[in-house]
Amino acid sequence: MGATRLSIRATFLLLIAAGSVNRGVAQNSADGTIPAGVSFAYKFENPRFYIPLMEIDLAVDGSGEMRFKRGESDEMLDVKFKLMPSTLARINQLREASKFLTSDADYQDRRDFSHLGWISLSARQGELFRKVRFNYTLNPEIRELADIFRGIATQEIHVFDMAMAQQYQPLDLPGKLEALENDLRLERLAEPERMLAPLREIAGDDTQALIARNHANRIIESIKKGKFKSPAKK
């Protein structure tokens, strides 16, 4: 009987301890001791370019909004997107590797390439915030980060352009597909797989020209075979 009472008492104490641990974890989360996720912002600007302004806001979960201007119009066009988990993971890997939020490094190279445009990158984690601006950098992590965000903007503009052509200007669609394939070959899209859904929609749309549908199918097959690479070095 004594052994039984000891066993019951030990079990009761273990349950109390487990409850304390669980409450401790909850309290840590409430106090903010578990690091918050990181959100990002990107901006490219060059008034001499046909697309003089591109802006991206990227939330912690990989959802985002991209805004851009085109030509001489002051109208700001905007699109919503959701990154693939692997792309978001790579962005955070680069942020950690560069110690972006805690570093005070100046990423601007001594050479001035402002004629090619200015890039602004920022990140926020809780109360930590940092923003940098440069037109050319030799820092490998920051350069790749900038290339990825530029690739996100490029792919979302392609999605937007193809949707507009498909709906309003179907005769322009073959040209849009040519432009897309060219950027895919030049590794200018952050997520080539992102293009599969809109391309499949075009390929299955009987109201579009056969040349456009066939071209969409060819690009789909090339993406599935991994022929197009991303600026994200996974």
Short mmCIF file of C-alpha atoms in Angstrom, two decimals:
data_model
loop_
_atom_site.label_atom_id
_atom_site.label_comp_id
_atom_site.label_asym_id
_atom_site.label_seq_id
_atom_site.Cartn_x
_atom_site.Cartn_y
_atom_site.Cartn_z
CA MET A 1 0.00 0.00 0.00
CA GLY A 2 2.88 2.36 0.86
CA ALA A 3 4.45 1.80 -2.55
CA THR A 4 1.11 2.46 -4.24
CA ARG A 5 0.70 5.76 -2.37
CA LEU A 6 4.24 6.80 -3.35
CA SER A 7 3.54 5.97 -7.00
CA ILE A 8 0.32 8.03 -7.01
CA ARG A 9 2.09 10.94 -5.34
CA ALA A 10 4.97 10.82 -7.87
CA THR A 11 2.51 10.80 -10.77
CA PHE A 12 0.66 13.77 -9.27
CA LEU A 13 3.90 15.75 -8.90
CA LEU A 14 4.87 14.99 -12.52
CA LEU A 15 1.50 16.28 -13.75
CA ILE A 16 1.98 19.50 -11.77
CA ALA A 17 5.48 19.94 -13.22
CA ALA A 18 4.23 19.38 -16.77
CA GLY A 19 1.52 22.00 -16.26
CA SER A 20 4.12 24.46 -15.01
CA VAL A 21 6.28 23.87 -18.08
CA ASN A 22 3.32 24.40 -20.41
CA ARG A 23 2.37 27.61 -18.61
CA GLY A 24 5.98 28.73 -18.85
CA VAL A 25 6.02 28.23 -22.63
CA ALA A 26 2.77 30.14 -22.99
CA GLN A 27 4.13 32.94 -20.82
CA ASN A 28 7.32 33.12 -22.92
CA SER A 29 5.25 33.50 -26.08
CA ALA A 30 3.11 36.21 -24.50
CA ASP A 31 6.20 38.08 -23.31
CA GLY A 32 7.66 38.00 -26.81
CA THR A 33 10.75 35.99 -25.91
CA ILE A 34 10.08 33.73 -28.89
CA PRO A 35 11.35 35.75 -31.89
CA ALA A 36 8.68 37.27 -34.11
CA GLY A 37 8.60 36.59 -37.82
CA VAL A 38 10.25 38.96 -40.26
CA SER A 39 8.48 41.07 -42.87
CA PHE A 40 10.28 42.67 -45.82
CA ALA A 41 9.90 45.55 -48.25
CA TYR A 42 11.61 46.15 -51.58
CA LYS A 43 11.68 49.12 -53.92
CA PHE A 44 13.28 49.67 -57.30
CA GLU A 45 13.25 53.08 -58.93
CA ASN A 46 14.67 54.51 -62.13
CA PRO A 47 12.71 57.28 -63.85
CA ARG A 48 14.42 56.52 -67.16
CA PHE A 49 13.09 52.95 -67.36
CA TYR A 50 9.79 51.93 -68.98
CA ILE A 51 8.82 50.50 -65.59
CA PRO A 52 10.24 53.28 -63.41
CA LEU A 53 8.93 52.05 -60.07
CA MET A 54 8.38 48.63 -58.46
CA GLU A 55 7.48 48.10 -54.80
CA ILE A 56 6.96 44.89 -52.84
CA ASP A 57 5.58 44.38 -49.33
CA LEU A 58 6.15 40.83 -48.08
CA ALA A 59 4.42 39.56 -44.94
CA VAL A 60 5.76 36.99 -42.48
CA ASP A 61 3.72 34.17 -44.06
CA GLY A 62 4.97 34.83 -47.61
CA SER A 63 1.87 36.68 -48.79
CA GLY A 64 2.56 39.99 -50.44
CA GLU A 65 1.56 42.88 -52.63
CA MET A 66 3.47 44.23 -55.62
CA ARG A 67 2.89 47.71 -57.03
CA PHE A 68 4.36 49.19 -60.19
CA LYS A 69 4.12 52.05 -62.64
CA ARG A 70 4.46 51.74 -66.38
CA GLY A 71 5.47 54.25 -69.04
CA GLU A 72 4.56 57.87 -68.43
CA SER A 73 1.38 57.02 -66.53
CA ASP A 74 1.10 57.96 -62.87
CA GLU A 75 -1.33 55.06 -62.29
CA MET A 76 -0.07 52.57 -59.74
CA LEU A 77 -0.94 48.99 -60.67
CA ASP A 78 -1.02 46.38 -57.91
CA VAL A 79 -1.16 42.60 -57.66
CA LYS A 80 -1.36 40.17 -54.75
CA PHE A 81 0.81 37.05 -54.55
CA LYS A 82 1.92 34.22 -52.27
CA LEU A 83 5.49 32.93 -52.34
CA MET A 84 6.43 29.29 -52.35
CA PRO A 85 7.72 28.11 -48.92
CA SER A 86 11.18 27.41 -50.40
CA THR A 87 11.49 30.98 -51.70
CA LEU A 88 10.48 32.50 -48.37
CA ALA A 89 12.91 30.18 -46.59
CA ARG A 90 15.76 31.29 -48.88
CA ILE A 91 14.97 34.96 -48.25
CA ASN A 92 15.17 34.36 -44.50
CA GLN A 93 18.38 32.33 -44.87
CA LEU A 94 20.01 35.26 -46.66
CA ARG A 95 18.71 37.69 -44.05
CA GLU A 96 20.22 35.57 -41.28
CA ALA A 97 23.51 34.98 -43.12
CA SER A 98 23.98 38.70 -43.70
CA LYS A 99 22.85 39.60 -40.16
CA PHE A 100 20.78 42.21 -41.96
CA LEU A 101 18.76 43.45 -39.00
CA THR A 102 21.70 43.90 -36.63
CA SER A 103 24.50 44.84 -39.02
CA ASP A 104 25.51 48.41 -39.78
CA ALA A 105 27.34 47.49 -43.00
CA ASP A 106 27.18 49.86 -45.96
CA TYR A 107 26.32 47.69 -48.96
CA GLN A 108 26.86 50.37 -51.61
CA ASP A 109 29.99 49.65 -53.64
CA ARG A 110 32.39 52.51 -54.30
CA ARG A 111 31.41 52.30 -57.96
CA ASP A 112 28.29 54.26 -58.84
CA PHE A 113 25.73 52.51 -61.09
CA SER A 114 22.83 54.84 -60.32
CA HIS A 115 22.02 55.02 -64.04
CA LEU A 116 20.77 51.42 -63.63
CA GLY A 117 18.43 52.39 -60.79
CA TRP A 118 18.29 52.44 -57.00
CA ILE A 119 17.27 49.54 -54.77
CA SER A 120 15.83 49.87 -51.27
CA LEU A 121 15.56 46.84 -48.95
CA SER A 122 14.04 46.82 -45.49
CA ALA A 123 13.14 44.22 -42.87
CA ARG A 124 11.16 44.35 -39.65
CA GLN A 125 11.13 41.88 -36.74
CA GLY A 126 9.18 43.11 -33.75
CA GLU A 127 10.82 46.39 -32.73
CA LEU A 128 13.87 45.77 -34.93
CA PHE A 129 13.82 47.62 -38.25
CA ARG A 130 16.47 48.34 -40.84
CA LYS A 131 16.41 49.90 -44.30
CA VAL A 132 19.26 50.19 -46.80
CA ARG A 133 19.58 51.78 -50.23
CA PHE A 134 22.14 51.04 -52.92
CA ASN A 135 22.58 50.84 -56.69
CA TYR A 136 25.35 48.24 -56.77
CA THR A 137 26.75 45.86 -54.17
CA LEU A 138 29.36 43.13 -54.01
CA ASN A 139 27.86 41.59 -50.86
CA PRO A 140 26.71 38.14 -52.09
CA GLU A 141 23.77 37.72 -49.70
CA ILE A 142 22.37 41.22 -50.27
CA ARG A 143 22.88 40.93 -54.00
CA GLU A 144 20.97 37.65 -54.09
CA LEU A 145 18.20 39.12 -51.94
CA ALA A 146 17.84 42.03 -54.37
CA ASP A 147 17.83 39.61 -57.34
CA ILE A 148 15.10 37.49 -55.73
CA PHE A 149 12.85 40.47 -55.05
CA ARG A 150 13.43 41.77 -58.57
CA GLY A 151 12.54 38.27 -59.80
CA ILE A 152 9.31 38.31 -57.79
CA ALA A 153 8.37 41.65 -59.36
CA THR A 154 9.22 40.39 -62.84
CA GLN A 155 7.14 37.24 -62.56
CA GLU A 156 4.12 39.06 -61.14
CA ILE A 157 4.24 41.59 -63.98
CA HIS A 158 4.27 38.70 -66.45
CA VAL A 159 1.24 37.14 -64.74
CA PHE A 160 -0.55 40.50 -64.87
CA ASP A 161 0.33 41.11 -68.53
CA MET A 162 -0.75 37.65 -69.67
CA ALA A 163 -4.06 37.93 -67.83
CA MET A 164 -4.78 41.33 -69.39
CA ALA A 165 -3.87 40.10 -72.88
CA GLN A 166 -5.91 36.94 -72.47
CA GLN A 167 -8.97 38.92 -71.44
CA TYR A 168 -8.74 42.11 -73.48
CA GLN A 169 -6.06 41.83 -76.20
CA PRO A 170 -5.67 38.19 -77.28
CA LEU A 171 -3.63 39.18 -80.34
CA ASP A 172 -0.92 40.42 -77.95
CA LEU A 173 -0.72 37.12 -76.09
CA PRO A 174 1.92 35.44 -78.32
CA GLY A 175 4.21 38.42 -77.75
CA LYS A 176 3.66 38.23 -74.00
CA LEU A 177 4.60 34.55 -74.04
CA GLU A 178 7.78 35.33 -76.01
CA ALA A 179 8.74 37.94 -73.43
CA LEU A 180 8.06 35.48 -70.60
CA GLU A 181 10.17 32.72 -72.15
CA ASN A 182 13.03 35.16 -72.73
CA ASP A 183 13.05 36.21 -69.07
CA LEU A 184 12.86 32.56 -67.99
CA ARG A 185 15.94 31.76 -70.09
CA LEU A 186 17.78 34.69 -68.52
CA GLU A 187 16.90 33.45 -64.99
CA ARG A 188 14.95 36.62 -64.20
CA LEU A 189 12.00 34.94 -62.45
CA ALA A 190 12.24 34.03 -58.78
CA GLU A 191 9.83 31.09 -59.13
CA PRO A 192 9.50 29.60 -62.63
CA GLU A 193 6.92 27.16 -61.20
CA ARG A 194 4.71 30.16 -60.35
CA MET A 195 3.96 30.45 -64.07
CA LEU A 196 2.47 26.97 -64.42
CA ALA A 197 -1.07 27.89 -63.33
CA PRO A 198 -1.53 30.89 -65.68
CA LEU A 199 0.14 29.01 -68.53
CA ARG A 200 -2.17 26.03 -68.07
CA GLU A 201 -5.12 28.40 -68.15
CA ILE A 202 -3.92 29.78 -71.49
CA ALA A 203 -3.17 26.32 -72.90
CA GLY A 204 -6.69 25.14 -72.06
CA ASP A 205 -8.49 28.24 -73.34
CA ASP A 206 -10.08 27.36 -76.69
CA THR A 207 -10.82 31.02 -77.39
CA GLN A 208 -7.09 31.82 -77.68
CA ALA A 209 -5.05 31.44 -80.85
CA LEU A 210 -3.56 28.00 -81.40
CA ILE A 211 -0.06 29.46 -81.65
CA ALA A 212 -0.41 30.92 -78.14
CA ARG A 213 -1.84 27.72 -76.67
CA ASN A 214 0.94 25.62 -78.21
CA HIS A 215 3.59 28.05 -76.97
CA ALA A 216 2.14 27.94 -73.47
CA ASN A 217 2.33 24.14 -73.53
CA ARG A 218 5.98 24.23 -74.61
CA ILE A 219 6.90 26.58 -71.78
CA ILE A 220 5.00 24.37 -69.32
CA GLU A 221 7.00 21.32 -70.38
CA SER A 222 10.28 23.23 -70.09
CA ILE A 223 9.42 24.40 -66.58
CA LYS A 224 8.43 20.89 -65.51
CA LYS A 225 11.77 19.57 -66.82
CA GLY A 226 13.65 22.16 -64.77
CA LYS A 227 15.16 23.94 -67.76
CA PHE A 228 14.73 27.40 -66.23
CA LYS A 229 16.69 28.44 -63.14
CA SER A 230 15.95 31.01 -60.45
CA PRO A 231 18.19 33.73 -59.03
CA ALA A 232 17.53 32.07 -55.65
CA LYS A 233 20.45 29.72 -55.02
CA LYS A 234 18.66 27.00 -53.08
#
